[in-house]
PDB file of C-alpha atoms in Angstrom:
ATOM      1  CA  UNK N   1      61.114 144.409 124.432  1.00  0.00           C
ATOM      2  CA  UNK N   2      60.987 144.312 120.651  1.00  0.00           C
ATOM      3  CA  UNK N   3      63.033 147.525 120.324  1.00  0.00           C
ATOM      4  CA  UNK N   4      65.631 146.276 122.777  1.00  0.00           C
ATOM      5  CA  UNK N   5      65.887 143.009 120.851  1.00  0.00           C
ATOM      6  CA  UNK N   6      66.280 144.852 117.553  1.00  0.00           C
ATOM      7  CA  UNK N   7      68.994 147.099 118.989  1.00  0.00           C
ATOM      8  CA  UNK N   8      70.829 144.049 120.360  1.00  0.00           C
ATOM      9  CA  UNK N   9      70.550 142.210 117.036  1.00  0.00           C
ATOM     10  CA  UNK N  10      71.792 145.262 115.134  1.00  0.00           C
ATOM     11  CA  UNK N  11      74.764 145.603 117.451  1.00  0.00           C
ATOM     12  CA  UNK N  12      75.682 141.935 117.051  1.00  0.00           C
ATOM     13  CA  UNK N  13      75.339 142.176 113.272  1.00  0.00           C
ATOM     14  CA  UNK N  14      77.566 145.260 113.149  1.00  0.00           C
ATOM     15  CA  UNK N  15      80.175 143.510 115.294  1.00  0.00           C
ATOM     16  CA  UNK N  16      80.167 140.481 112.961  1.00  0.00           C
ATOM     17  CA  UNK N  17      80.557 142.700 109.907  1.00  0.00           C
ATOM     18  CA  UNK N  18      83.460 144.584 111.491  1.00  0.00           C
ATOM     19  CA  UNK N  19      85.131 141.322 112.504  1.00  0.00           C
ATOM     20  CA  UNK N  20      84.799 139.924 108.982  1.00  0.00           C
ATOM     21  CA  UNK N  21      86.095 143.073 107.302  1.00  0.00           C
ATOM     22  CA  UNK N  22      89.833 142.501 107.986  1.00  0.00           C
ATOM     23  CA  UNK N  23      89.599 138.928 106.663  1.00  0.00           C
ATOM     24  CA  UNK N  24      87.808 140.130 103.526  1.00  0.00           C
ATOM     25  CA  UNK N  25      90.411 142.843 102.947  1.00  0.00           C
ATOM     26  CA  UNK N  26      93.200 140.277 103.437  1.00  0.00           C
ATOM     27  CA  UNK N  27      91.624 137.959 100.863  1.00  0.00           C
ATOM     28  CA  UNK N  28      91.212 140.832  98.391  1.00  0.00           C
ATOM     29  CA  UNK N  29      94.862 141.848  98.764  1.00  0.00           C
ATOM     30  CA  UNK N  30      96.212 138.292  98.565  1.00  0.00           C
ATOM     31  CA  UNK N  31      98.958 137.669  97.694  1.00  0.00           C
ATOM     32  CA  UNK N  32     100.967 140.699  98.745  1.00  0.00           C
ATOM     33  CA  UNK N  33     104.056 138.891 100.072  1.00  0.00           C
ATOM     34  CA  UNK N  34     106.049 135.694  99.309  1.00  0.00           C
ATOM     35  CA  UNK N  35     104.354 132.305  99.657  1.00  0.00           C
ATOM     36  CA  UNK N  36     106.035 129.287 101.260  1.00  0.00           C
ATOM     37  CA  UNK N  37     105.486 125.838  99.765  1.00  0.00           C
ATOM     38  CA  UNK N  38     106.677 123.106 102.150  1.00  0.00           C
ATOM     39  CA  UNK N  39     107.950 119.823 100.729  1.00  0.00           C
ATOM     40  CA  UNK N  40     108.005 117.304 103.618  1.00  0.00           C
ATOM     41  CA  UNK N  41     110.820 115.212 102.134  1.00  0.00           C
ATOM     42  CA  UNK N  42     114.454 115.707 101.156  1.00  0.00           C
ATOM     43  CA  UNK N  43     115.275 117.271  97.758  1.00  0.00           C
ATOM     44  CA  UNK N  44     115.199 114.980  94.739  1.00  0.00           C
ATOM     45  CA  UNK N  45     111.963 113.102  95.365  1.00  0.00           C
ATOM     46  CA  UNK N  46     108.558 113.390  93.736  1.00  0.00           C
ATOM     47  CA  UNK N  47     107.162 115.962  96.161  1.00  0.00           C
ATOM     48  CA  UNK N  48     110.222 118.146  95.637  1.00  0.00           C
ATOM     49  CA  UNK N  49     109.985 117.881  91.834  1.00  0.00           C
ATOM     50  CA  UNK N  50     106.280 118.760  91.878  1.00  0.00           C
ATOM     51  CA  UNK N  51     106.814 121.552  94.411  1.00  0.00           C
ATOM     52  CA  UNK N  52     109.438 123.258  92.256  1.00  0.00           C
ATOM     53  CA  UNK N  53     107.386 122.870  89.084  1.00  0.00           C
ATOM     54  CA  UNK N  54     104.374 124.371  90.863  1.00  0.00           C
ATOM     55  CA  UNK N  55     106.380 127.161  92.516  1.00  0.00           C
ATOM     56  CA  UNK N  56     107.754 128.389  89.198  1.00  0.00           C
ATOM     57  CA  UNK N  57     104.328 128.454  87.552  1.00  0.00           C
ATOM     58  CA  UNK N  58     102.584 130.039  90.548  1.00  0.00           C
ATOM     59  CA  UNK N  59     105.209 132.799  90.595  1.00  0.00           C
ATOM     60  CA  UNK N  60     104.332 133.641  87.013  1.00  0.00           C
ATOM     61  CA  UNK N  61     100.578 133.628  87.688  1.00  0.00           C
ATOM     62  CA  UNK N  62     100.462 135.312  91.107  1.00  0.00           C
ATOM     63  CA  UNK N  63     103.385 137.740  90.545  1.00  0.00           C
ATOM     64  CA  UNK N  64     104.803 136.759  93.922  1.00  0.00           C
ATOM     65  CA  UNK N  65     107.829 134.719  94.974  1.00  0.00           C
ATOM     66  CA  UNK N  66     106.966 131.139  95.919  1.00  0.00           C
ATOM     67  CA  UNK N  67     109.696 129.607  98.081  1.00  0.00           C
ATOM     68  CA  UNK N  68     110.071 125.812  98.289  1.00  0.00           C
ATOM     69  CA  UNK N  69     111.129 124.789 101.780  1.00  0.00           C
ATOM     70  CA  UNK N  70     112.211 121.184 102.453  1.00  0.00           C
ATOM     71  CA  UNK N  71     111.280 119.993 105.950  1.00  0.00           C
ATOM     72  CA  UNK N  72     112.107 116.295 105.893  1.00  0.00           C
ATOM     73  CA  UNK N  73     111.816 113.657 108.583  1.00  0.00           C
ATOM     74  CA  UNK N  74     109.525 111.065 110.184  1.00  0.00           C
ATOM     75  CA  UNK N  75     108.189 109.831 106.846  1.00  0.00           C
ATOM     76  CA  UNK N  76     106.986 113.316 105.905  1.00  0.00           C
ATOM     77  CA  UNK N  77     105.207 113.925 109.214  1.00  0.00           C
ATOM     78  CA  UNK N  78     107.507 116.759 110.360  1.00  0.00           C
ATOM     79  CA  UNK N  79     106.843 119.024 107.378  1.00  0.00           C
ATOM     80  CA  UNK N  80     103.178 118.072 107.384  1.00  0.00           C
ATOM     81  CA  UNK N  81     102.818 118.987 111.071  1.00  0.00           C
ATOM     82  CA  UNK N  82     104.587 122.303 110.445  1.00  0.00           C
ATOM     83  CA  UNK N  83     101.971 123.341 107.897  1.00  0.00           C
ATOM     84  CA  UNK N  84      99.096 122.106 110.085  1.00  0.00           C
ATOM     85  CA  UNK N  85     100.210 124.578 112.761  1.00  0.00           C
ATOM     86  CA  UNK N  86     100.907 127.488 110.387  1.00  0.00           C
ATOM     87  CA  UNK N  87      98.803 130.650 110.266  1.00  0.00           C
ATOM     88  CA  UNK N  88      95.856 130.084 107.860  1.00  0.00           C
ATOM     89  CA  UNK N  89      96.433 133.280 105.899  1.00  0.00           C
ATOM     90  CA  UNK N  90      97.125 131.725 102.498  1.00  0.00           C
ATOM     91  CA  UNK N  91     100.907 132.135 102.649  1.00  0.00           C
ATOM     92  CA  UNK N  92     101.954 128.650 103.796  1.00  0.00           C
ATOM     93  CA  UNK N  93     101.089 125.478 101.889  1.00  0.00           C
ATOM     94  CA  UNK N  94     102.055 121.820 101.882  1.00  0.00           C
ATOM     95  CA  UNK N  95     103.000 119.837  98.802  1.00  0.00           C
ATOM     96  CA  UNK N  96     101.236 116.871 100.344  1.00  0.00           C
ATOM     97  CA  UNK N  97     102.138 113.292  99.637  1.00  0.00           C
ATOM     98  CA  UNK N  98      99.378 110.846 100.453  1.00  0.00           C
ATOM     99  CA  UNK N  99     101.452 109.025 103.107  1.00  0.00           C
ATOM    100  CA  UNK N 100     101.326 111.550 105.956  1.00  0.00           C
ATOM    101  CA  UNK N 101      97.677 112.332 105.185  1.00  0.00           C
ATOM    102  CA  UNK N 102      96.016 108.954 104.532  1.00  0.00           C
ATOM    103  CA  UNK N 103      98.476 106.405 105.960  1.00  0.00           C
ATOM    104  CA  UNK N 104     100.097 107.957 109.026  1.00  0.00           C
ATOM    105  CA  UNK N 105      96.891 108.163 111.064  1.00  0.00           C
ATOM    106  CA  UNK N 106      96.586 104.361 111.039  1.00  0.00           C
ATOM    107  CA  UNK N 107     100.289 103.531 111.239  1.00  0.00           C
ATOM    108  CA  UNK N 108     101.303 105.816 114.112  1.00  0.00           C
ATOM    109  CA  UNK N 109      99.798 105.610 117.607  1.00  0.00           C
ATOM    110  CA  UNK N 110      99.849 109.410 117.836  1.00  0.00           C
ATOM    111  CA  UNK N 111     100.515 112.299 115.465  1.00  0.00           C
ATOM    112  CA  UNK N 112     101.146 116.017 116.071  1.00  0.00           C
ATOM    113  CA  UNK N 113      98.267 116.763 113.675  1.00  0.00           C
ATOM    114  CA  UNK N 114      94.863 115.379 112.692  1.00  0.00           C
ATOM    115  CA  UNK N 115      94.931 114.451 108.967  1.00  0.00           C
ATOM    116  CA  UNK N 116      91.135 114.784 108.683  1.00  0.00           C
ATOM    117  CA  UNK N 117      90.710 118.108 110.515  1.00  0.00           C
ATOM    118  CA  UNK N 118      93.878 120.204 110.501  1.00  0.00           C
ATOM    119  CA  UNK N 119      94.096 121.050 106.792  1.00  0.00           C
ATOM    120  CA  UNK N 120      92.378 122.973 104.040  1.00  0.00           C
ATOM    121  CA  UNK N 121      92.243 120.781 100.929  1.00  0.00           C
ATOM    122  CA  UNK N 122      93.142 123.257  98.179  1.00  0.00           C
ATOM    123  CA  UNK N 123      93.773 121.256  94.999  1.00  0.00           C
ATOM    124  CA  UNK N 124      94.890 117.772  93.971  1.00  0.00           C
ATOM    125  CA  UNK N 125      97.921 117.628  91.693  1.00  0.00           C
ATOM    126  CA  UNK N 126      98.662 114.153  90.389  1.00  0.00           C
ATOM    127  CA  UNK N 127      98.411 110.446  91.053  1.00  0.00           C
ATOM    128  CA  UNK N 128     100.494 107.582  89.787  1.00  0.00           C
ATOM    129  CA  UNK N 129     100.959 103.853  89.861  1.00  0.00           C
ATOM    130  CA  UNK N 130     104.214 103.046  91.624  1.00  0.00           C
ATOM    131  CA  UNK N 131     106.762 100.657  90.150  1.00  0.00           C
ATOM    132  CA  UNK N 132     108.844  97.741  91.336  1.00  0.00           C
ATOM    133  CA  UNK N 133     112.337  99.055  90.581  1.00  0.00           C
ATOM    134  CA  UNK N 134     115.619  97.193  90.975  1.00  0.00           C
ATOM    135  CA  UNK N 135     119.279  97.981  90.520  1.00  0.00           C
ATOM    136  CA  UNK N 136     120.287  96.795  87.044  1.00  0.00           C
ATOM    137  CA  UNK N 137     123.147  94.719  88.513  1.00  0.00           C
ATOM    138  CA  UNK N 138     121.105  93.194  91.342  1.00  0.00           C
ATOM    139  CA  UNK N 139     120.440  89.920  89.534  1.00  0.00           C
ATOM    140  CA  UNK N 140     116.706  90.503  89.928  1.00  0.00           C
ATOM    141  CA  UNK N 141     115.318  90.297  86.410  1.00  0.00           C
ATOM    142  CA  UNK N 142     111.671  89.450  87.061  1.00  0.00           C
ATOM    143  CA  UNK N 143     109.023  89.427  89.765  1.00  0.00           C
ATOM    144  CA  UNK N 144     109.647  85.667  90.046  1.00  0.00           C
ATOM    145  CA  UNK N 145     113.265  86.465  90.984  1.00  0.00           C
ATOM    146  CA  UNK N 146     112.074  88.943  93.616  1.00  0.00           C
ATOM    147  CA  UNK N 147     109.682  86.384  95.101  1.00  0.00           C
ATOM    148  CA  UNK N 148     112.267  83.603  95.128  1.00  0.00           C
ATOM    149  CA  UNK N 149     114.894  85.687  96.906  1.00  0.00           C
ATOM    150  CA  UNK N 150     112.276  87.421  99.053  1.00  0.00           C
ATOM    151  CA  UNK N 151     111.180  84.105 100.542  1.00  0.00           C
ATOM    152  CA  UNK N 152     114.705  83.395 101.792  1.00  0.00           C
ATOM    153  CA  UNK N 153     114.706  86.457 104.051  1.00  0.00           C
ATOM    154  CA  UNK N 154     117.924  87.738 102.443  1.00  0.00           C
ATOM    155  CA  UNK N 155     116.348  90.555 100.413  1.00  0.00           C
ATOM    156  CA  UNK N 156     115.708  94.155 101.496  1.00  0.00           C
ATOM    157  CA  UNK N 157     113.736  97.026 100.001  1.00  0.00           C
ATOM    158  CA  UNK N 158     114.249 100.732 100.555  1.00  0.00           C
ATOM    159  CA  UNK N 159     111.540 103.346 100.958  1.00  0.00           C
ATOM    160  CA  UNK N 160     111.233 107.117 101.298  1.00  0.00           C
ATOM    161  CA  UNK N 161     110.515 106.588 105.006  1.00  0.00           C
ATOM    162  CA  UNK N 162     108.404 104.638 107.449  1.00  0.00           C
ATOM    163  CA  UNK N 163     104.723 105.120 106.739  1.00  0.00           C
ATOM    164  CA  UNK N 164     105.202 106.336 103.168  1.00  0.00           C
ATOM    165  CA  UNK N 165     103.312 104.673 100.305  1.00  0.00           C
ATOM    166  CA  UNK N 166     106.651 103.140  99.245  1.00  0.00           C
ATOM    167  CA  UNK N 167     106.822 101.391 102.620  1.00  0.00           C
ATOM    168  CA  UNK N 168     103.171 100.285 102.710  1.00  0.00           C
ATOM    169  CA  UNK N 169     103.200  99.001  99.114  1.00  0.00           C
ATOM    170  CA  UNK N 170     106.299  96.950  99.947  1.00  0.00           C
ATOM    171  CA  UNK N 171     104.498  95.391 102.903  1.00  0.00           C
ATOM    172  CA  UNK N 172     101.428  94.808 100.738  1.00  0.00           C
ATOM    173  CA  UNK N 173     103.708  92.947  98.308  1.00  0.00           C
ATOM    174  CA  UNK N 174     105.077  90.826 101.163  1.00  0.00           C
ATOM    175  CA  UNK N 175     101.528  89.879 102.184  1.00  0.00           C
ATOM    176  CA  UNK N 176     100.363  89.106  98.646  1.00  0.00           C
ATOM    177  CA  UNK N 177     103.496  87.213  97.553  1.00  0.00           C
ATOM    178  CA  UNK N 178     104.308  85.449 100.823  1.00  0.00           C
ATOM    179  CA  UNK N 179     107.763  87.018 100.950  1.00  0.00           C
ATOM    180  CA  UNK N 180     109.891  88.295 103.861  1.00  0.00           C
ATOM    181  CA  UNK N 181     111.577  91.291 102.251  1.00  0.00           C
ATOM    182  CA  UNK N 182     112.971  93.534 105.004  1.00  0.00           C
ATOM    183  CA  UNK N 183     112.280  97.275 105.017  1.00  0.00           C
ATOM    184  CA  UNK N 184     115.000  99.965 105.121  1.00  0.00           C
ATOM    185  CA  UNK N 185     113.572 103.497 105.581  1.00  0.00           C
ATOM    186  CA  UNK N 186     115.309 106.565 104.106  1.00  0.00           C
ATOM    187  CA  UNK N 187     114.636 110.272 104.602  1.00  0.00           C
ATOM    188  CA  UNK N 188     112.974 110.766 101.239  1.00  0.00           C
ATOM    189  CA  UNK N 189     113.123 109.373  97.702  1.00  0.00           C
ATOM    190  CA  UNK N 190     116.259 111.375  96.872  1.00  0.00           C
ATOM    191  CA  UNK N 191     118.558 109.597  99.357  1.00  0.00           C
ATOM    192  CA  UNK N 192     116.877 106.275  98.523  1.00  0.00           C
ATOM    193  CA  UNK N 193     117.515 106.786  94.808  1.00  0.00           C
ATOM    194  CA  UNK N 194     121.215 107.421  95.436  1.00  0.00           C
ATOM    195  CA  UNK N 195     121.588 104.071  97.203  1.00  0.00           C
ATOM    196  CA  UNK N 196     119.355 102.229  94.735  1.00  0.00           C
ATOM    197  CA  UNK N 197     121.533 103.387  91.832  1.00  0.00           C
ATOM    198  CA  UNK N 198     124.690 102.735  93.858  1.00  0.00           C
ATOM    199  CA  UNK N 199     123.625  99.189  94.687  1.00  0.00           C
ATOM    200  CA  UNK N 200     123.524  99.613  98.469  1.00  0.00           C
ATOM    201  CA  UNK N 201     119.849  98.634  98.315  1.00  0.00           C
ATOM    202  CA  UNK N 202     118.639  96.376  95.467  1.00  0.00           C
ATOM    203  CA  UNK N 203     114.896  96.994  95.397  1.00  0.00           C
ATOM    204  CA  UNK N 204     112.280  99.726  95.891  1.00  0.00           C
ATOM    205  CA  UNK N 205     108.550 100.195  95.343  1.00  0.00           C
ATOM    206  CA  UNK N 206     108.897 103.730  94.069  1.00  0.00           C
ATOM    207  CA  UNK N 207     107.164 106.507  92.221  1.00  0.00           C
ATOM    208  CA  UNK N 208     108.270 106.504  88.563  1.00  0.00           C
ATOM    209  CA  UNK N 209     108.835 110.280  88.559  1.00  0.00           C
ATOM    210  CA  UNK N 210     112.230 110.407  90.347  1.00  0.00           C
ATOM    211  CA  UNK N 211     113.633 107.244  88.770  1.00  0.00           C
ATOM    212  CA  UNK N 212     112.836 107.627  85.062  1.00  0.00           C
ATOM    213  CA  UNK N 213     116.191 109.195  84.155  1.00  0.00           C
ATOM    214  CA  UNK N 214     118.054 106.328  85.807  1.00  0.00           C
ATOM    215  CA  UNK N 215     115.833 103.798  84.036  1.00  0.00           C
ATOM    216  CA  UNK N 216     116.605 105.432  80.684  1.00  0.00           C
ATOM    217  CA  UNK N 217     120.311 105.465  81.583  1.00  0.00           C
ATOM    218  CA  UNK N 218     120.228 101.710  82.238  1.00  0.00           C
ATOM    219  CA  UNK N 219     121.081 101.956  85.931  1.00  0.00           C
ATOM    220  CA  UNK N 220     117.679 100.759  87.101  1.00  0.00           C
ATOM    221  CA  UNK N 221     115.104  98.315  85.765  1.00  0.00           C
ATOM    222  CA  UNK N 222     111.340  98.374  86.257  1.00  0.00           C
ATOM    223  CA  UNK N 223     109.795  94.929  86.704  1.00  0.00           C
ATOM    224  CA  UNK N 224     106.131  95.806  87.265  1.00  0.00           C
ATOM    225  CA  UNK N 225     103.692  98.611  88.075  1.00  0.00           C
ATOM    226  CA  UNK N 226     101.417  98.611  91.128  1.00  0.00           C
ATOM    227  CA  UNK N 227      98.204  99.957  89.574  1.00  0.00           C
ATOM    228  CA  UNK N 228      95.329  98.138  87.915  1.00  0.00           C
ATOM    229  CA  UNK N 229      96.429  99.304  84.452  1.00  0.00           C
ATOM    230  CA  UNK N 230      99.787  99.621  82.758  1.00  0.00           C
ATOM    231  CA  UNK N 231     101.501 102.991  82.873  1.00  0.00           C
ATOM    232  CA  UNK N 232     101.372 105.165  79.737  1.00  0.00           C
ATOM    233  CA  UNK N 233     105.021 106.036  80.410  1.00  0.00           C
ATOM    234  CA  UNK N 234     105.974 102.338  80.634  1.00  0.00           C
ATOM    235  CA  UNK N 235     103.561 100.532  78.294  1.00  0.00           C
ATOM    236  CA  UNK N 236     105.718  97.383  78.029  1.00  0.00           C
ATOM    237  CA  UNK N 237     105.922  96.855  81.798  1.00  0.00           C
ATOM    238  CA  UNK N 238     103.279  94.472  83.229  1.00  0.00           C
ATOM    239  CA  UNK N 239     101.106  95.153  86.255  1.00  0.00           C
ATOM    240  CA  UNK N 240     101.725  93.075  89.369  1.00  0.00           C
ATOM    241  CA  UNK N 241      98.393  91.376  88.700  1.00  0.00           C
ATOM    242  CA  UNK N 242      99.662  90.316  85.277  1.00  0.00           C
ATOM    243  CA  UNK N 243     102.680  88.687  86.934  1.00  0.00           C
ATOM    244  CA  UNK N 244     100.411  86.717  89.254  1.00  0.00           C
ATOM    245  CA  UNK N 245     100.486  88.965  92.324  1.00  0.00           C
ATOM    246  CA  UNK N 246      96.914  89.826  93.286  1.00  0.00           C
ATOM    247  CA  UNK N 247      95.699  92.414  95.793  1.00  0.00           C
ATOM    248  CA  UNK N 248      98.294  95.146  95.209  1.00  0.00           C
ATOM    249  CA  UNK N 249      96.419  97.908  93.398  1.00  0.00           C
ATOM    250  CA  UNK N 250      97.930 101.125  94.698  1.00  0.00           C
ATOM    251  CA  UNK N 251      97.891 104.647  93.257  1.00  0.00           C
ATOM    252  CA  UNK N 252      99.327 107.198  95.698  1.00  0.00           C
ATOM    253  CA  UNK N 253      98.627 110.884  95.021  1.00  0.00           C
ATOM    254  CA  UNK N 254      99.991 114.378  95.617  1.00  0.00           C
ATOM    255  CA  UNK N 255      98.101 117.562  96.349  1.00  0.00           C
ATOM    256  CA  UNK N 256      98.231 121.090  97.676  1.00  0.00           C
ATOM    257  CA  UNK N 257      97.030 121.550 101.258  1.00  0.00           C
ATOM    258  CA  UNK N 258      97.091 124.455 103.688  1.00  0.00           C
ATOM    259  CA  UNK N 259      96.336 124.791 107.389  1.00  0.00           C
ATOM    260  CA  UNK N 260      92.663 124.607 108.340  1.00  0.00           C
ATOM    261  CA  UNK N 261      90.823 127.917 108.162  1.00  0.00           C
ATOM    262  CA  UNK N 262      92.229 129.529 105.004  1.00  0.00           C
ATOM    263  CA  UNK N 263      89.617 132.001 103.672  1.00  0.00           C
ATOM    264  CA  UNK N 264      87.405 130.437 101.007  1.00  0.00           C
ATOM    265  CA  UNK N 265      88.192 133.169  98.483  1.00  0.00           C
ATOM    266  CA  UNK N 266      91.924 132.420  98.692  1.00  0.00           C
ATOM    267  CA  UNK N 267      91.339 128.662  98.518  1.00  0.00           C
ATOM    268  CA  UNK N 268      89.170 129.011  95.409  1.00  0.00           C
ATOM    269  CA  UNK N 269      91.691 131.334  93.748  1.00  0.00           C
ATOM    270  CA  UNK N 270      94.600 129.005  94.440  1.00  0.00           C
ATOM    271  CA  UNK N 271      92.599 126.006  93.242  1.00  0.00           C
ATOM    272  CA  UNK N 272      91.855 127.748  89.941  1.00  0.00           C
ATOM    273  CA  UNK N 273      95.485 128.752  89.439  1.00  0.00           C
ATOM    274  CA  UNK N 274      96.670 125.192  90.086  1.00  0.00           C
ATOM    275  CA  UNK N 275      94.077 123.722  87.718  1.00  0.00           C
ATOM    276  CA  UNK N 276      95.149 126.179  85.003  1.00  0.00           C
ATOM    277  CA  UNK N 277      98.778 125.124  85.502  1.00  0.00           C
ATOM    278  CA  UNK N 278      97.879 121.423  85.228  1.00  0.00           C
ATOM    279  CA  UNK N 279      95.914 122.130  82.035  1.00  0.00           C
ATOM    280  CA  UNK N 280      98.884 123.772  80.304  1.00  0.00           C
ATOM    281  CA  UNK N 281      99.925 121.532  77.352  1.00  0.00           C
ATOM    282  CA  UNK N 282     103.632 121.586  78.260  1.00  0.00           C
ATOM    283  CA  UNK N 283     102.892 120.647  81.888  1.00  0.00           C
ATOM    284  CA  UNK N 284     100.646 117.799  80.745  1.00  0.00           C
ATOM    285  CA  UNK N 285     103.421 116.544  78.486  1.00  0.00           C
ATOM    286  CA  UNK N 286     106.034 116.835  81.221  1.00  0.00           C
ATOM    287  CA  UNK N 287     103.920 114.938  83.735  1.00  0.00           C
ATOM    288  CA  UNK N 288     103.079 112.221  81.201  1.00  0.00           C
ATOM    289  CA  UNK N 289     106.751 111.570  80.458  1.00  0.00           C
ATOM    290  CA  UNK N 290     107.323 111.245  84.208  1.00  0.00           C
ATOM    291  CA  UNK N 291     104.546 108.699  84.591  1.00  0.00           C
ATOM    292  CA  UNK N 292     102.105 110.785  86.627  1.00  0.00           C
ATOM    293  CA  UNK N 293      98.494 111.696  85.805  1.00  0.00           C
ATOM    294  CA  UNK N 294      97.109 115.188  86.585  1.00  0.00           C
ATOM    295  CA  UNK N 295      94.054 115.365  88.859  1.00  0.00           C
ATOM    296  CA  UNK N 296      91.249 117.930  88.667  1.00  0.00           C
ATOM    297  CA  UNK N 297      88.832 118.628  91.537  1.00  0.00           C
ATOM    298  CA  UNK N 298      87.240 121.531  93.352  1.00  0.00           C
ATOM    299  CA  UNK N 299      88.328 122.062  96.984  1.00  0.00           C
ATOM    300  CA  UNK N 300      85.103 120.398  98.190  1.00  0.00           C
ATOM    301  CA  UNK N 301      85.615 117.400  95.891  1.00  0.00           C
ATOM    302  CA  UNK N 302      89.231 117.111  97.003  1.00  0.00           C
ATOM    303  CA  UNK N 303      88.148 117.131 100.665  1.00  0.00           C
ATOM    304  CA  UNK N 304      85.708 114.263 100.027  1.00  0.00           C
ATOM    305  CA  UNK N 305      88.396 112.373  98.129  1.00  0.00           C
ATOM    306  CA  UNK N 306      90.879 112.703 101.017  1.00  0.00           C
ATOM    307  CA  UNK N 307      88.322 111.457 103.561  1.00  0.00           C
ATOM    308  CA  UNK N 308      87.620 108.415 101.387  1.00  0.00           C
ATOM    309  CA  UNK N 309      91.344 107.742 100.881  1.00  0.00           C
ATOM    310  CA  UNK N 310      91.978 107.801 104.635  1.00  0.00           C
ATOM    311  CA  UNK N 311      89.550 104.901 104.963  1.00  0.00           C
ATOM    312  CA  UNK N 312      90.914 102.970 101.973  1.00  0.00           C
ATOM    313  CA  UNK N 313      94.601 103.224 102.895  1.00  0.00           C
ATOM    314  CA  UNK N 314      93.848 102.666 106.583  1.00  0.00           C
ATOM    315  CA  UNK N 315      92.429  99.245 105.705  1.00  0.00           C
ATOM    316  CA  UNK N 316      95.490  98.494 103.536  1.00  0.00           C
ATOM    317  CA  UNK N 317      97.861  99.389 106.381  1.00  0.00           C
ATOM    318  CA  UNK N 318      96.057  97.090 108.803  1.00  0.00           C
ATOM    319  CA  UNK N 319      95.911  94.247 106.286  1.00  0.00           C
ATOM    320  CA  UNK N 320      99.632  94.555 105.481  1.00  0.00           C
ATOM    321  CA  UNK N 321     100.717  94.313 109.100  1.00  0.00           C
ATOM    322  CA  UNK N 322     103.095  97.243 108.556  1.00  0.00           C
ATOM    323  CA  UNK N 323     104.773  98.797 111.580  1.00  0.00           C
ATOM    324  CA  UNK N 324     106.889 101.910 112.101  1.00  0.00           C
ATOM    325  CA  UNK N 325     110.571 100.961 111.983  1.00  0.00           C
TER     326      UNK N 325
END
């Protein structure tokens, strides 16, 4: 009996070793072909800017082409779902915005992916306080102006799409300020920015990264920031709390995710490469001028952070009364 058991155990062990061998060889050889980095929004927004910055640096470090692929739609859910269903071989990643990961699960009745289970959390990238931005010719020169017009029901705000942080923060503002500002969803920050600068939409609760050039050019004005502290990039701009609006403390984030099941060795390698990129002095300087703060975590720490954020933003969505337009 003992010999038979030993032979059976040895056979099972050998089978497991043989099964693991191809995966180990794949991890050792990685990367040996181009990598795809999916941005789930249209070109021109924050995710696209970060994706292209990361792709260039990863190409230099990994000696492989990193292709940025824009798959916009449904508030970022289409591109996010695409990556969730991709082969977990370390060649397809998502430049994740927090919306489809920590907001969508509460906002939508059903999703084609499970934000908590269908991804490998590889590395966080950056977080930022959003800003209340208005067209310079809108006649909105202060948060008091926004509140006054917002209470009439004649004011609208644009967002990067239903379910994005831009949308939820706008609804949080409505709840906190007692306003009735109507939501207009766009297919990403790029198209929204075009209409914000053009005056077709007067107001947005946007990431500072894509709008800073237009602020410097005088086409847009920033009235407040949504975080608990003032932004280092906009030190003279008050927080919403300083203007009298309480309960809107929001710092959305961006990170690198892959489909669930990527080999640990590849995940750790990619995490280290991303952290090295974020630590580069010129990258730090570039991100600071754009109003975003680099984040540093191990894959395990990033996973715990995402789980916690799903709970935090889920409560904010419910409290805001936001719906999918």
